[in-house]
PDB file of N, CA and C in Angstrom:
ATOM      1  N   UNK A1381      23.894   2.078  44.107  1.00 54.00           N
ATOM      2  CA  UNK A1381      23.750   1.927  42.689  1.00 54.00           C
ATOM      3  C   UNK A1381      22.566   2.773  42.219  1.00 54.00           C
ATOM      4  N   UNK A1382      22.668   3.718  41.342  1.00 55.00           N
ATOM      5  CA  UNK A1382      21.941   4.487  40.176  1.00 55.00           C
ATOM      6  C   UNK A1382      20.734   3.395  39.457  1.00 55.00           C
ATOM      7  N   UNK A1383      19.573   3.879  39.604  1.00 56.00           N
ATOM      8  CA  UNK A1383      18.670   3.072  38.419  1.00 56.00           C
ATOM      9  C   UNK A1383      18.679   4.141  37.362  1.00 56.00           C
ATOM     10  N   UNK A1384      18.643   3.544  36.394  1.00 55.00           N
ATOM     11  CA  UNK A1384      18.413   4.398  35.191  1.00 55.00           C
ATOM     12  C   UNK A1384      17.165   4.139  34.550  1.00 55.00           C
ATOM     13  N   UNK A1385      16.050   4.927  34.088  1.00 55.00           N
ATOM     14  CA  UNK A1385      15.087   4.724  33.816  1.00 55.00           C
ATOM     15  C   UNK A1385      15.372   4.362  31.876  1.00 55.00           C
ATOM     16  N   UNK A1386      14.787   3.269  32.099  1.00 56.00           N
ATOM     17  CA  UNK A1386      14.482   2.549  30.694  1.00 56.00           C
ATOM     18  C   UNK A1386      13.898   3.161  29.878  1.00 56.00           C
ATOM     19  N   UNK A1387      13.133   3.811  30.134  1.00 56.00           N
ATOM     20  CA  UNK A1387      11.788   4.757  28.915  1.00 56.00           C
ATOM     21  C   UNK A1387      11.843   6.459  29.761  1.00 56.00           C
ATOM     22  N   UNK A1388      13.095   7.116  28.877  1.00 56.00           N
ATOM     23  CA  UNK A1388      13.399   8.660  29.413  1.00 56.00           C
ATOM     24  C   UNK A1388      11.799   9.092  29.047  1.00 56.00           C
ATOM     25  N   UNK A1389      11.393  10.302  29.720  1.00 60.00           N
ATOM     26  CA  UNK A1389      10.576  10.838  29.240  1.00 60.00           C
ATOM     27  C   UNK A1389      10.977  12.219  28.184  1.00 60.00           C
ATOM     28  N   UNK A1390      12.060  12.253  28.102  1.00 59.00           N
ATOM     29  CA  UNK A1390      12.683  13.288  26.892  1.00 59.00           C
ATOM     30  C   UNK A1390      13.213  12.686  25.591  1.00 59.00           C
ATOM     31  N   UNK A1391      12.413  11.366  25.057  1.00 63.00           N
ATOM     32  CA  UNK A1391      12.990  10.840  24.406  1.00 63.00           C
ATOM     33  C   UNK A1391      12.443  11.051  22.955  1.00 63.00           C
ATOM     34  N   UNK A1392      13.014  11.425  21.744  1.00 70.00           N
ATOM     35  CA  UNK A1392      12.980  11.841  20.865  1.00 70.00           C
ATOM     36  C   UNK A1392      12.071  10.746  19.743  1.00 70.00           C
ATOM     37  N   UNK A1393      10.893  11.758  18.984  1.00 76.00           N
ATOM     38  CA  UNK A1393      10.343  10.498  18.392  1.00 76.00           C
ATOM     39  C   UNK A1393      10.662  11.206  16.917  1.00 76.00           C
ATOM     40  N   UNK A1394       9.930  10.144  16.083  1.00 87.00           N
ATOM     41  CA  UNK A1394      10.402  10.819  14.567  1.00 87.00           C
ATOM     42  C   UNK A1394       9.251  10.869  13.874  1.00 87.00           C
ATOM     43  N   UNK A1395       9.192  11.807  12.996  1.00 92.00           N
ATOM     44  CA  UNK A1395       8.200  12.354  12.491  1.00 92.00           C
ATOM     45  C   UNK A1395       8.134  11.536  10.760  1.00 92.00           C
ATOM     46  N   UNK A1396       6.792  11.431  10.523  1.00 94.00           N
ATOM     47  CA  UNK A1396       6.982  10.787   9.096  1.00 94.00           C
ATOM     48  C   UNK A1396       6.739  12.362   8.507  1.00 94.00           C
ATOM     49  N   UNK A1397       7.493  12.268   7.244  1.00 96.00           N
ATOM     50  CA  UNK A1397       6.681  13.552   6.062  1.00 96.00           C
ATOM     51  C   UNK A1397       5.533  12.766   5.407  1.00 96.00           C
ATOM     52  N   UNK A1398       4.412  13.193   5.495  1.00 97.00           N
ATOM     53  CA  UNK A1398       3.402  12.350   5.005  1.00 97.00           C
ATOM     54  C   UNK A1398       3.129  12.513   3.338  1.00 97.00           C
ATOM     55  N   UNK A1399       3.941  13.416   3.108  1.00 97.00           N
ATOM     56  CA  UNK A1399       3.624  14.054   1.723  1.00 97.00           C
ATOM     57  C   UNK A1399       4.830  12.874   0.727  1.00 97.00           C
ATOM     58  N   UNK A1400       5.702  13.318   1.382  1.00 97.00           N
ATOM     59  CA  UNK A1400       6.857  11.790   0.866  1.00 97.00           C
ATOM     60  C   UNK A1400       6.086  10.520   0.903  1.00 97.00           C
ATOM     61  N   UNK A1401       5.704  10.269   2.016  1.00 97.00           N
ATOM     62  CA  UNK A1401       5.356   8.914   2.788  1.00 97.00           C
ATOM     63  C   UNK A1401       3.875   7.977   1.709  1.00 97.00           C
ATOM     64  N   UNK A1402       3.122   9.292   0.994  1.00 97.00           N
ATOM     65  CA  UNK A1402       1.892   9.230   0.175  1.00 97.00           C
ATOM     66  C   UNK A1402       2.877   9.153  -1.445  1.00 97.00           C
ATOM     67  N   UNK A1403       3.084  10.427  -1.644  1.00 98.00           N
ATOM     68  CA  UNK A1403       3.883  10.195  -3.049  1.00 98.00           C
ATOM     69  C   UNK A1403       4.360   8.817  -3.028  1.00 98.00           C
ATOM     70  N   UNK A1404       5.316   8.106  -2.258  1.00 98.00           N
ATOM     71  CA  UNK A1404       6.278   7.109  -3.039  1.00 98.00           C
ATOM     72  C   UNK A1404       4.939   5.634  -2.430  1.00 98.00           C
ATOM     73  N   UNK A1405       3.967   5.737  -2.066  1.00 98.00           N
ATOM     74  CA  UNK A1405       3.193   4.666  -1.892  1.00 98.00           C
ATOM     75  C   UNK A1405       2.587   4.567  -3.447  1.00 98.00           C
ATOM     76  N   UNK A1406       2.140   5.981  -3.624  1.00 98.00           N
ATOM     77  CA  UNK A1406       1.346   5.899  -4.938  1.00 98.00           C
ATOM     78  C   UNK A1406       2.149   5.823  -5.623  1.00 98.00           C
ATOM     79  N   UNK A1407       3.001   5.791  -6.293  1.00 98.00           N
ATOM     80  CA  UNK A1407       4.020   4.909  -7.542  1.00 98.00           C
ATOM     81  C   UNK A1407       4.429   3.712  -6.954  1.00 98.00           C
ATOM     82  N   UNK A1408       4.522   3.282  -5.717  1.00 98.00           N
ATOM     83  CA  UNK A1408       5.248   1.891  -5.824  1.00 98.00           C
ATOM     84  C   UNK A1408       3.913   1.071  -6.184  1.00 98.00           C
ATOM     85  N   UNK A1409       1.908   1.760  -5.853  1.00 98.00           N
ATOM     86  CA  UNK A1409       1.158   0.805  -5.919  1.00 98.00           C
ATOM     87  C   UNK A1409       1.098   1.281  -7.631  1.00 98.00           C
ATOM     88  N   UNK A1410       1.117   1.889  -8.525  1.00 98.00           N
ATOM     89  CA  UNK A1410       1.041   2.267  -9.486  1.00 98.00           C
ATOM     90  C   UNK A1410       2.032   1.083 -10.507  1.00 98.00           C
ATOM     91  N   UNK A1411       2.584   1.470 -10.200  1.00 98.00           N
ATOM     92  CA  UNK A1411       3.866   0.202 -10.504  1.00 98.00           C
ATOM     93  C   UNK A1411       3.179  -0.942 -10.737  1.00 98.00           C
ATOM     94  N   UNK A1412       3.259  -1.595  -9.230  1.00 97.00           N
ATOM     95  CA  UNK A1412       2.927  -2.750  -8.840  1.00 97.00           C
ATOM     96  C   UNK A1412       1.523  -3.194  -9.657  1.00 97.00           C
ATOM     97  N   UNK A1413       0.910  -2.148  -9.749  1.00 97.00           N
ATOM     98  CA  UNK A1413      -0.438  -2.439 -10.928  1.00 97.00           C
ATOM     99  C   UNK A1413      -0.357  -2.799 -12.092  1.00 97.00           C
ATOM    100  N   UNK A1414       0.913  -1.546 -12.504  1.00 97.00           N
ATOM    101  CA  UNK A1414       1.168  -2.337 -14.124  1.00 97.00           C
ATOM    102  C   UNK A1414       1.547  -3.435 -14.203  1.00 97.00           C
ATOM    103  N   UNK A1415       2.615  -3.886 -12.919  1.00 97.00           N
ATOM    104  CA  UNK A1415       3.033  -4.913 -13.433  1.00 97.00           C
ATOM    105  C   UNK A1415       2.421  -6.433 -13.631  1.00 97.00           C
ATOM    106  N   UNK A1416       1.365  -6.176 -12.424  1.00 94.00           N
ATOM    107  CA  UNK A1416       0.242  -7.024 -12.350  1.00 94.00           C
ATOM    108  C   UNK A1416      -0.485  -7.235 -14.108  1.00 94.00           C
ATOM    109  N   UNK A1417      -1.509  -6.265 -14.329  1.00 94.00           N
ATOM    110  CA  UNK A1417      -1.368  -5.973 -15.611  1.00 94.00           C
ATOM    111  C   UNK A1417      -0.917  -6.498 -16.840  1.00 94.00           C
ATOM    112  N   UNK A1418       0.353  -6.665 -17.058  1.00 94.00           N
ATOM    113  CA  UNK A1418       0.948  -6.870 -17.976  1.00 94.00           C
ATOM    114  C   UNK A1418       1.033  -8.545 -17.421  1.00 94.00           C
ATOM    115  N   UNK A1419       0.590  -9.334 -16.629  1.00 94.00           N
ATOM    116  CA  UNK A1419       1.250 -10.464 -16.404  1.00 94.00           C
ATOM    117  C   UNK A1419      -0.452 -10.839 -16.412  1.00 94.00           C
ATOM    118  N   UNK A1420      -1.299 -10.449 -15.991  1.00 91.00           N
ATOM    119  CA  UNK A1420      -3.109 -10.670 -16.719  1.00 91.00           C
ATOM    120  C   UNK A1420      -2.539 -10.733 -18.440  1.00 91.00           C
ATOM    121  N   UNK A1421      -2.575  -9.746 -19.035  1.00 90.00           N
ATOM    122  CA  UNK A1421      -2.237  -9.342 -20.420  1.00 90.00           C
ATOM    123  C   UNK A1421      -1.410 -10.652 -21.575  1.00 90.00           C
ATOM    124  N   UNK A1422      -0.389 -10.765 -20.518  1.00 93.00           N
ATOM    125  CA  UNK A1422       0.338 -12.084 -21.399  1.00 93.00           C
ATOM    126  C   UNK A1422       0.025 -13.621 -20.937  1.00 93.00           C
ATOM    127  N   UNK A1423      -0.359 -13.625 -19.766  1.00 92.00           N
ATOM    128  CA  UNK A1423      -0.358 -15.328 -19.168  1.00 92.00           C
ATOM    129  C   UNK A1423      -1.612 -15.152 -18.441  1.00 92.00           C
ATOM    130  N   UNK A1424      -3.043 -14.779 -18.903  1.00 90.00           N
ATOM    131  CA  UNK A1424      -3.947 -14.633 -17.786  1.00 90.00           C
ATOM    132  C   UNK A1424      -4.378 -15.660 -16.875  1.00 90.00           C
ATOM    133  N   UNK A1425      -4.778 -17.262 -17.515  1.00 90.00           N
ATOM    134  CA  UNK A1425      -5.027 -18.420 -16.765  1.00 90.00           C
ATOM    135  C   UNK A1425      -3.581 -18.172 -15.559  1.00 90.00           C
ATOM    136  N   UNK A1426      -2.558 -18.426 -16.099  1.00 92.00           N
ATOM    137  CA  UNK A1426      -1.656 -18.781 -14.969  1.00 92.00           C
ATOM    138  C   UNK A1426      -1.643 -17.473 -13.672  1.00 92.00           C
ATOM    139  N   UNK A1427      -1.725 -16.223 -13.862  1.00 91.00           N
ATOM    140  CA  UNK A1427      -2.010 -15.120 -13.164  1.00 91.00           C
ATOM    141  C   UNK A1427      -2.545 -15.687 -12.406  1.00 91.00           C
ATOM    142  N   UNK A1428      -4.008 -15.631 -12.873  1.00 91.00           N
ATOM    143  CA  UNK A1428      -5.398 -15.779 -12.191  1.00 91.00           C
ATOM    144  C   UNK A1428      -5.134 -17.307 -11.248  1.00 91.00           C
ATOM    145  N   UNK A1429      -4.416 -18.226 -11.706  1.00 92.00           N
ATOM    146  CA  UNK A1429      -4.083 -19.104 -10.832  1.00 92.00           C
ATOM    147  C   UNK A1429      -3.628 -19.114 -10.080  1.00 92.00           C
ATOM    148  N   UNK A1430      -2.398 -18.187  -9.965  1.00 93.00           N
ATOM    149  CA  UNK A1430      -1.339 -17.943  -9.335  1.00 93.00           C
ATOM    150  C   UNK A1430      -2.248 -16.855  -7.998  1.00 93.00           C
ATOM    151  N   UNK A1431      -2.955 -16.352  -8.200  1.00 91.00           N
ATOM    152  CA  UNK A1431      -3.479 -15.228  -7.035  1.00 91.00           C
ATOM    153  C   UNK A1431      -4.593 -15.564  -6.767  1.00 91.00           C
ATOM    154  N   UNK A1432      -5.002 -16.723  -7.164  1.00 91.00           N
ATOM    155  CA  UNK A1432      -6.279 -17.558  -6.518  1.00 91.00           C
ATOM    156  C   UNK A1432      -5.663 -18.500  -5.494  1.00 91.00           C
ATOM    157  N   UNK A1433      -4.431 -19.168  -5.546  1.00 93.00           N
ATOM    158  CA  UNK A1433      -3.697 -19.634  -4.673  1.00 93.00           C
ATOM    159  C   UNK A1433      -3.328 -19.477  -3.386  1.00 93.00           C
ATOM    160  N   UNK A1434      -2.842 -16.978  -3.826  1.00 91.00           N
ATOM    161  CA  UNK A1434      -2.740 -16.026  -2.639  1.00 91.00           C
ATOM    162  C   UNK A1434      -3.865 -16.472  -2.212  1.00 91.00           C
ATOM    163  N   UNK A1435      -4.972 -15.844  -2.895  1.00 90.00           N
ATOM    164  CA  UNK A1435      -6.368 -15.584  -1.809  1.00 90.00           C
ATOM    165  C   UNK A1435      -6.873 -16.473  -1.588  1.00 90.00           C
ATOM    166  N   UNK A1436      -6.235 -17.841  -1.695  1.00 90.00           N
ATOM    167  CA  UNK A1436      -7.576 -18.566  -1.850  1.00 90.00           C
ATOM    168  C   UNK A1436      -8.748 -18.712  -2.509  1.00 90.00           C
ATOM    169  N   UNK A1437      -9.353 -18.381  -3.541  1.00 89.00           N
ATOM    170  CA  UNK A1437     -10.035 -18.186  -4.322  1.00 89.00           C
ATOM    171  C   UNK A1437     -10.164 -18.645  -5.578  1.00 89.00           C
ATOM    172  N   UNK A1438     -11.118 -18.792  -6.616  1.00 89.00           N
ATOM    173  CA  UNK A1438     -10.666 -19.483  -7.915  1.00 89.00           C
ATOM    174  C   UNK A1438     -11.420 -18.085  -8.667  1.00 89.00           C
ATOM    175  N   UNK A1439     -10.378 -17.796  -8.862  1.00 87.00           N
ATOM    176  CA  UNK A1439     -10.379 -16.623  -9.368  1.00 87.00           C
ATOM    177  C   UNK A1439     -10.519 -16.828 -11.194  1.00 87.00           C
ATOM    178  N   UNK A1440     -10.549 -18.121 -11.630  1.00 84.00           N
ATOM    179  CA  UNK A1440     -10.348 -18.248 -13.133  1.00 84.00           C
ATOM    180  C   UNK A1440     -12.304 -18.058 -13.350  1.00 84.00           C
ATOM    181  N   UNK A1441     -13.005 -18.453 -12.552  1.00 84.00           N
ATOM    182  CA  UNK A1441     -14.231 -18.372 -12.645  1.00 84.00           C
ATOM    183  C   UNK A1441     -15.159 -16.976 -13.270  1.00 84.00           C
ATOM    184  N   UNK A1442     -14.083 -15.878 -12.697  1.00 83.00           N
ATOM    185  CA  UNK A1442     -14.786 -14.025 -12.367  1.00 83.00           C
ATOM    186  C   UNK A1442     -13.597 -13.392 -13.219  1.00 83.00           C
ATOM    187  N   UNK A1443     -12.593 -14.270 -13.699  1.00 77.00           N
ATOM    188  CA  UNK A1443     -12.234 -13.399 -14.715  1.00 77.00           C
ATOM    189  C   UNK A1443     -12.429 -12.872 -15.776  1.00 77.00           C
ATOM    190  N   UNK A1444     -12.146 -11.436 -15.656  1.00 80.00           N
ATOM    191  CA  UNK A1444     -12.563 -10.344 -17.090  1.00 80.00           C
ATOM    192  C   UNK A1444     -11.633 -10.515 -17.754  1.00 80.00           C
ATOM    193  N   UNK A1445     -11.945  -9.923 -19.335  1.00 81.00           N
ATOM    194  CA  UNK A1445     -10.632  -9.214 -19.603  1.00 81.00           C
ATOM    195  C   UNK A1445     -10.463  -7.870 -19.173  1.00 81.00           C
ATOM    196  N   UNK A1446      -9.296  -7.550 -19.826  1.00 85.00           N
ATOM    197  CA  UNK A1446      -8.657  -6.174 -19.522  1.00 85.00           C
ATOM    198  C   UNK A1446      -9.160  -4.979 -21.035  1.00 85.00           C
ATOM    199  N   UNK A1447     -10.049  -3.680 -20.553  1.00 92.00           N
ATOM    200  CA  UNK A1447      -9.881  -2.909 -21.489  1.00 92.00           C
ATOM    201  C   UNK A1447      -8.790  -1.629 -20.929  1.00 92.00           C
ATOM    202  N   UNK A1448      -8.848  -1.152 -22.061  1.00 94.00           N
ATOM    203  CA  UNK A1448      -8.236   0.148 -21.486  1.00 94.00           C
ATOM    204  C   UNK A1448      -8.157   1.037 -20.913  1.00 94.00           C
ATOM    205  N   UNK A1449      -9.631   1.249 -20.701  1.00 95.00           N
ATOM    206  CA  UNK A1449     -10.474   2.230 -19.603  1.00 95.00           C
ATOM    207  C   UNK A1449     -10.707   1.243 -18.302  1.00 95.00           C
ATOM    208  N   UNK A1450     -10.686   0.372 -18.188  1.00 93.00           N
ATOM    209  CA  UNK A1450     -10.708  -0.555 -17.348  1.00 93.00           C
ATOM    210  C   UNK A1450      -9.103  -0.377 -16.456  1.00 93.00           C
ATOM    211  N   UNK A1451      -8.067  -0.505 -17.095  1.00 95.00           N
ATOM    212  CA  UNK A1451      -7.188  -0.388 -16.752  1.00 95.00           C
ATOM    213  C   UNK A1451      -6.476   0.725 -16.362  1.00 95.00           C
ATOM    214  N   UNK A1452      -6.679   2.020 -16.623  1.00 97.00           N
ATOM    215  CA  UNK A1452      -6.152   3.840 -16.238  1.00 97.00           C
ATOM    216  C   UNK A1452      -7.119   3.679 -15.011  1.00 97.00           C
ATOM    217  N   UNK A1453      -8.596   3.099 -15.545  1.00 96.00           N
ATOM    218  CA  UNK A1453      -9.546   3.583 -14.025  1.00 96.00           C
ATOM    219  C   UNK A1453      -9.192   2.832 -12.846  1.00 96.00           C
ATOM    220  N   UNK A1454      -8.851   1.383 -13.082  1.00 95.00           N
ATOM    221  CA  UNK A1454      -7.963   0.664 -11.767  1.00 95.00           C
ATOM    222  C   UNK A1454      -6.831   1.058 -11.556  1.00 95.00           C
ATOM    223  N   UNK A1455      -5.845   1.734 -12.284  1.00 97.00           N
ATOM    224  CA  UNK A1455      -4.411   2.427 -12.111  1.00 97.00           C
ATOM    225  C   UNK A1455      -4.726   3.372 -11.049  1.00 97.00           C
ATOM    226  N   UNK A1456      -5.648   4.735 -11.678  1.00 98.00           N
ATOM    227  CA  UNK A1456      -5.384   5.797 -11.037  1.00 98.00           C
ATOM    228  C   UNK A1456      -6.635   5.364  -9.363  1.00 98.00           C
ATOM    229  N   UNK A1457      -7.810   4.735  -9.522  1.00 97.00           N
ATOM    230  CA  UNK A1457      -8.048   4.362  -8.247  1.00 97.00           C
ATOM    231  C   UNK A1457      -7.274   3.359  -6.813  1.00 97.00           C
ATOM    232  N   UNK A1458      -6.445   2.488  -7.596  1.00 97.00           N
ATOM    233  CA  UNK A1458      -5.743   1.501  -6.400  1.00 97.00           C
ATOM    234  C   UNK A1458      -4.382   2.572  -6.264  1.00 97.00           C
ATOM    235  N   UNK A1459      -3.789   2.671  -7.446  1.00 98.00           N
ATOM    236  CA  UNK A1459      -3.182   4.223  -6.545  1.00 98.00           C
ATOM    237  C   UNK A1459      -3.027   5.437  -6.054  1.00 98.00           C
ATOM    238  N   UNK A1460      -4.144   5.688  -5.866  1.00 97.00           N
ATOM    239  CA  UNK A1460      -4.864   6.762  -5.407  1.00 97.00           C
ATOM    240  C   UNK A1460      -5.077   6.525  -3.855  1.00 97.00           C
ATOM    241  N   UNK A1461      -6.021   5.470  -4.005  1.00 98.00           N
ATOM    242  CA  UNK A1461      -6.535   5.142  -2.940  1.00 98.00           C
ATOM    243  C   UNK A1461      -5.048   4.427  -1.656  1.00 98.00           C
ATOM    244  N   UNK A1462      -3.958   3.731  -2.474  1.00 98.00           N
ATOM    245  CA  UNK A1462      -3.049   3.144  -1.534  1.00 98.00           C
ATOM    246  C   UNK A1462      -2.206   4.276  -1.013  1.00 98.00           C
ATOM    247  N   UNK A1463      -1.845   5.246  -1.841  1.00 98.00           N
ATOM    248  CA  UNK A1463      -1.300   6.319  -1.892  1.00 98.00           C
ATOM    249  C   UNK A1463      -2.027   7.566  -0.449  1.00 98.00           C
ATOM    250  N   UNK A1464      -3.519   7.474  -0.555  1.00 98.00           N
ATOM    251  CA  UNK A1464      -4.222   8.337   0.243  1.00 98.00           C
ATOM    252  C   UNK A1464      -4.015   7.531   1.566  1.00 98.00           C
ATOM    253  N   UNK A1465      -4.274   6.118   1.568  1.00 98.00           N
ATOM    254  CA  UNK A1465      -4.528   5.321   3.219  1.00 98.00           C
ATOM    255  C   UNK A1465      -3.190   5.380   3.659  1.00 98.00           C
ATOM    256  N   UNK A1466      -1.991   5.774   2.756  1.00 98.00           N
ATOM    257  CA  UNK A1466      -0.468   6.079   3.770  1.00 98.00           C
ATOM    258  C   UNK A1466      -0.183   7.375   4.203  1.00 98.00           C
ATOM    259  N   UNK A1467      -1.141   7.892   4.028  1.00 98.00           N
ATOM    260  CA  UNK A1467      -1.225   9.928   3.976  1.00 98.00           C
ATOM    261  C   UNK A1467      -2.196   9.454   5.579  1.00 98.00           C
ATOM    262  N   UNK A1468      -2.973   8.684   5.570  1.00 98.00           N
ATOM    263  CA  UNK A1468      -3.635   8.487   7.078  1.00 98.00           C
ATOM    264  C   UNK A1468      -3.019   8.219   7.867  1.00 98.00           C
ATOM    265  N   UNK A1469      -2.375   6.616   7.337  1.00 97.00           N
ATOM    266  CA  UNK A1469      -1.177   6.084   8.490  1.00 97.00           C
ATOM    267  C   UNK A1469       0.184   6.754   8.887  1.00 97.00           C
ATOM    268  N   UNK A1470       0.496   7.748   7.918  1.00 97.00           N
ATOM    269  CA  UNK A1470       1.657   8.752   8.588  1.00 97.00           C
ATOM    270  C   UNK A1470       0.789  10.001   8.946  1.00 97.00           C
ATOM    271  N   UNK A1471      -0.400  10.000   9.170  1.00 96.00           N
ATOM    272  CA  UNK A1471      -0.851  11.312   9.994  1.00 96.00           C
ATOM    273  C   UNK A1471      -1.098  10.651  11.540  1.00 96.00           C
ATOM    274  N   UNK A1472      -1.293   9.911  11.469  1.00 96.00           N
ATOM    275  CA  UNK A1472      -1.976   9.278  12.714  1.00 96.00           C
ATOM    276  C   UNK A1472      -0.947   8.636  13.412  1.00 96.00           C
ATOM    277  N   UNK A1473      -0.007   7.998  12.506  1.00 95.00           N
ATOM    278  CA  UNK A1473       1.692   8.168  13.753  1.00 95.00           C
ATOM    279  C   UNK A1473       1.882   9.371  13.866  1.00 95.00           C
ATOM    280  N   UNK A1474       2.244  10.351  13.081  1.00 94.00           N
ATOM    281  CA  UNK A1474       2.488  11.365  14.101  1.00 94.00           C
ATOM    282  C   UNK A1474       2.138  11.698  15.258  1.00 94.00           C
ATOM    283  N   UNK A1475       0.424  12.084  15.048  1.00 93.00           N
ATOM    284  CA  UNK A1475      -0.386  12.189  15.803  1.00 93.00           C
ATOM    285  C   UNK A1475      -0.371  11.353  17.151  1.00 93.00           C
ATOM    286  N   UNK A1476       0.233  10.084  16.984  1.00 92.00           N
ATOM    287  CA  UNK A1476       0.152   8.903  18.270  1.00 92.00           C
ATOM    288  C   UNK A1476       1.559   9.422  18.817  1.00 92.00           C
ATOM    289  N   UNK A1477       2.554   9.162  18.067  1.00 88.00           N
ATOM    290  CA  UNK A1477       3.698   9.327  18.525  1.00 88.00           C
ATOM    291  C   UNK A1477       4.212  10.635  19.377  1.00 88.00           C
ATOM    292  N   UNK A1478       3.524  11.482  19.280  1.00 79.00           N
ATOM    293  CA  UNK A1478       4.049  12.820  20.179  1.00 79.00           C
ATOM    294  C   UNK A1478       3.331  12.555  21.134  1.00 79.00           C
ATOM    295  N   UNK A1479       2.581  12.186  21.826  1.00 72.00           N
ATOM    296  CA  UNK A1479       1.679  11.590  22.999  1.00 72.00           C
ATOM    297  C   UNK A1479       2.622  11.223  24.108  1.00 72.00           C
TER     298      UNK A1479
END
């Protein structure tokens, strides 16, 4: 009887496009901001309740309101920034994965 090795060493890995992989992070967190946003905007106690719950936290205590500059500058930084840390994590699979 033949053993067949479980883990070929010619075995094909897959590559992320990191440029895709960054673009569609930064609109889905972009998104996900407004929509946050708009749910501060109309129901803030219950929000703030509702994600003091997530974190644990009493979040009704440290709540702001929302200005407008307040809000483009948290837009374009949380998706910026979520958008950039998936431009890491698909460089660094690559990087692991051809190993």
């Amino acid at each position: 009887m033949m053993k067949t090795n479980a883990y070929p060493h010619n075995r094909r890995t897959f590559s992320i496009n990191i440029r895709s992989l960054s673009i569609a992070t930064t609109l889905l967190a972009g998104l996900l901001y407004i929509v946050c946003a708009i749910f501060v905007a109309l129901a803030p106690q219950s929000t703030m309740a509702f994600f003091g719950y997530v974190s644990h936290l009493d979040l009704l205590e440290i709540a702001q309101p929302i200005t407008w500059k307040a809000f483009f500058v948290g837009l374009i930084f949380f998706a910026l920034g979520t958008g950039l840390s998936a431009a890491f994590v698909g460089y660094y699979y690559n990087r692991l994965s051809t190993r």
